[in-house]
C-alpha positions as semicolon CSV with decimal commas, in nm:
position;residue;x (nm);y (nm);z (nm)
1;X;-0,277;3,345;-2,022
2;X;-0,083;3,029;-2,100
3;X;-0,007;2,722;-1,896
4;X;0,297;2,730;-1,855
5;X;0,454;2,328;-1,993
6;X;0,632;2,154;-1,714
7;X;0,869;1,875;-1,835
8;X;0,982;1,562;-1,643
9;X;1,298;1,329;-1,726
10;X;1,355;1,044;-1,595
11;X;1,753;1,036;-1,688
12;X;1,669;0,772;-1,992
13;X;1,962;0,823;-2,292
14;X;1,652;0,820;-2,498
15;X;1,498;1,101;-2,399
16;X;1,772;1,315;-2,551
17;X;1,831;1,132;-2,812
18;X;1,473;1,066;-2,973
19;X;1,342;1,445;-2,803
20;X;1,083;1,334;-2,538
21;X;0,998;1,371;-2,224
22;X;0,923;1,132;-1,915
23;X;0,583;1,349;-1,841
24;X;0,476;1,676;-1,977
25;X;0,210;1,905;-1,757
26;X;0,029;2,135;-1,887
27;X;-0,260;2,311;-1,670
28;X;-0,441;1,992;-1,492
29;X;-0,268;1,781;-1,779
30;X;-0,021;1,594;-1,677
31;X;0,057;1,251;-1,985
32;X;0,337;0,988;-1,921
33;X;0,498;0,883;-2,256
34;X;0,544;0,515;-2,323
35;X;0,771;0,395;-2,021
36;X;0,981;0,079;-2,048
37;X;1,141;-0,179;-1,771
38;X;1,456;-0,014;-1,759
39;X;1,649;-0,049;-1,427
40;X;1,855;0,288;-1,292
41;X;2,152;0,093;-1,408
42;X;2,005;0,130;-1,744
43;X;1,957;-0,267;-1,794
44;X;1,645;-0,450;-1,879
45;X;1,429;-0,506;-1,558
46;X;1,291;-0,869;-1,557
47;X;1,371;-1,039;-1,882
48;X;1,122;-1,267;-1,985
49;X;0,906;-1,154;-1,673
50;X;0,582;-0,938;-1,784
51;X;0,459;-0,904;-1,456
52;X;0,790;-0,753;-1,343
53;X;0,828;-0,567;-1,650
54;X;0,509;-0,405;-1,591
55;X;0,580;-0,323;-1,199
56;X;0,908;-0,140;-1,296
57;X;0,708;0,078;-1,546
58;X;0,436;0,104;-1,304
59;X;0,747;0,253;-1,050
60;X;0,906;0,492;-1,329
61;X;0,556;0,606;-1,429
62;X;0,424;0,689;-1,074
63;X;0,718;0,856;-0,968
64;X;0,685;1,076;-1,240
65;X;0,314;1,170;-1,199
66;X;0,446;1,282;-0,860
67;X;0,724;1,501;-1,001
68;X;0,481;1,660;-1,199
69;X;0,255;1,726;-0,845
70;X;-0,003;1,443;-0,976
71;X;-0,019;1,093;-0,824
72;X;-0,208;0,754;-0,954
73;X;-0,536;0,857;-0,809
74;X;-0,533;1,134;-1,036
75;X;-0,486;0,904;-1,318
76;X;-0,782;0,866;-1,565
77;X;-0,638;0,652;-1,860
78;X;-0,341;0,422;-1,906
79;X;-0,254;0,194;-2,181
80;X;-0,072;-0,152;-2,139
81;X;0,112;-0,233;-2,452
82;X;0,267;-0,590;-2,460
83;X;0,462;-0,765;-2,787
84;X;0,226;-1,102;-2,670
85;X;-0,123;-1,049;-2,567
86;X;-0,167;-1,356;-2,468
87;X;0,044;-1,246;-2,159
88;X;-0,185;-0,991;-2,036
89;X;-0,302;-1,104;-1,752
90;X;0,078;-1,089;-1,602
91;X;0,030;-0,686;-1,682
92;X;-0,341;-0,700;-1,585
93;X;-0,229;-0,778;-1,215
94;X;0,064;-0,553;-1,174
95;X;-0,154;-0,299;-1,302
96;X;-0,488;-0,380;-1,060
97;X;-0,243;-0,376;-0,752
98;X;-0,217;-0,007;-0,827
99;X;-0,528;0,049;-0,981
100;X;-0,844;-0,148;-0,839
101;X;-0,969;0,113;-0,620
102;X;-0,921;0,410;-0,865
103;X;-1,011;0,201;-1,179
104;X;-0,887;0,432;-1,488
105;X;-1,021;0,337;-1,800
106;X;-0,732;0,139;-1,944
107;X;-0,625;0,012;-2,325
108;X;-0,423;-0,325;-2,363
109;X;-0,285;-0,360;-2,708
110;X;-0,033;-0,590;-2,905
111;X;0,268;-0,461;-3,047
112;X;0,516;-0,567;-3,280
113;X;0,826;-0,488;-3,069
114;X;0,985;-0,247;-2,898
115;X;1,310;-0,028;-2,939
116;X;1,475;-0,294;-2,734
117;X;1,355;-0,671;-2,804
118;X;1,401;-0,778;-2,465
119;X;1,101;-0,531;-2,325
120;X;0,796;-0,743;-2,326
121;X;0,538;-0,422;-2,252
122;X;0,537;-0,036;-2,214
123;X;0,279;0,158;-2,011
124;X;0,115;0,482;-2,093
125;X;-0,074;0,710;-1,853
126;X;-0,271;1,020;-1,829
127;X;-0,392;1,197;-1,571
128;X;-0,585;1,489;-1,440
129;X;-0,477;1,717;-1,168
């Protein structure tokens, strides 16, 4: 038998639009696409702030692990994708005030840009459940 696919939204336009989810769970799978700062007014979430940028896609992320019945102790990778690397240490501590005691193994990469210029970073995250 099948797992059966459970899909998460988190309202974004995009989600529609580009045919994605939030979170998809499958079995004990449950992935997090790339989230971005967006606010629930839609707007940008701390322009020119990483570390802010990084807590509001810390808060979309996590409330969609729960959605999907998972939480961030169940979380065994993320990724931390920023458009200046230079600024990851701004990511690095938003992400170890979730993470230091559950310690996932975690990716932080440089990218070009993003779909809109004023996101400085995106976060990815699997977990386990």
């Amino acid at each position: 038998m099948e797992d059966a696919r459970q899909l998460v939204s988190s309202g974004s336009p995009l989600e529609p639009e580009i045919g994605f989810s939030r979170a998809v769970r499958v079995g004990a799978y449950v992935v997090v696409a790339g989230t971005a700062p967006i606010g629930d007014d839609g707007v940008t979430v701390g322009p020119g702030d990483v570390y802010a940028q990084t807590v509001r896609c810390l808060d979309i992320a996590e409330r969609a692990l729960e959605e999907a019945g998972a939480g961030l102790g169940d979380v065994v990778r993320t990724r931390l994708m920023l458009t200046d690397v230079t600024r990851w240490k701004d990511a690095a501590r938003a992400h170890g005030e979730r993470f230091a005691g559950i310690r996932p193994a975690c990716t932080v990469v440089e990218v070009s840009r993003f779909i809109d210029p004023e996101w400085l970073v995106e976060v990815e995250i699997d977990a386990i459940n």
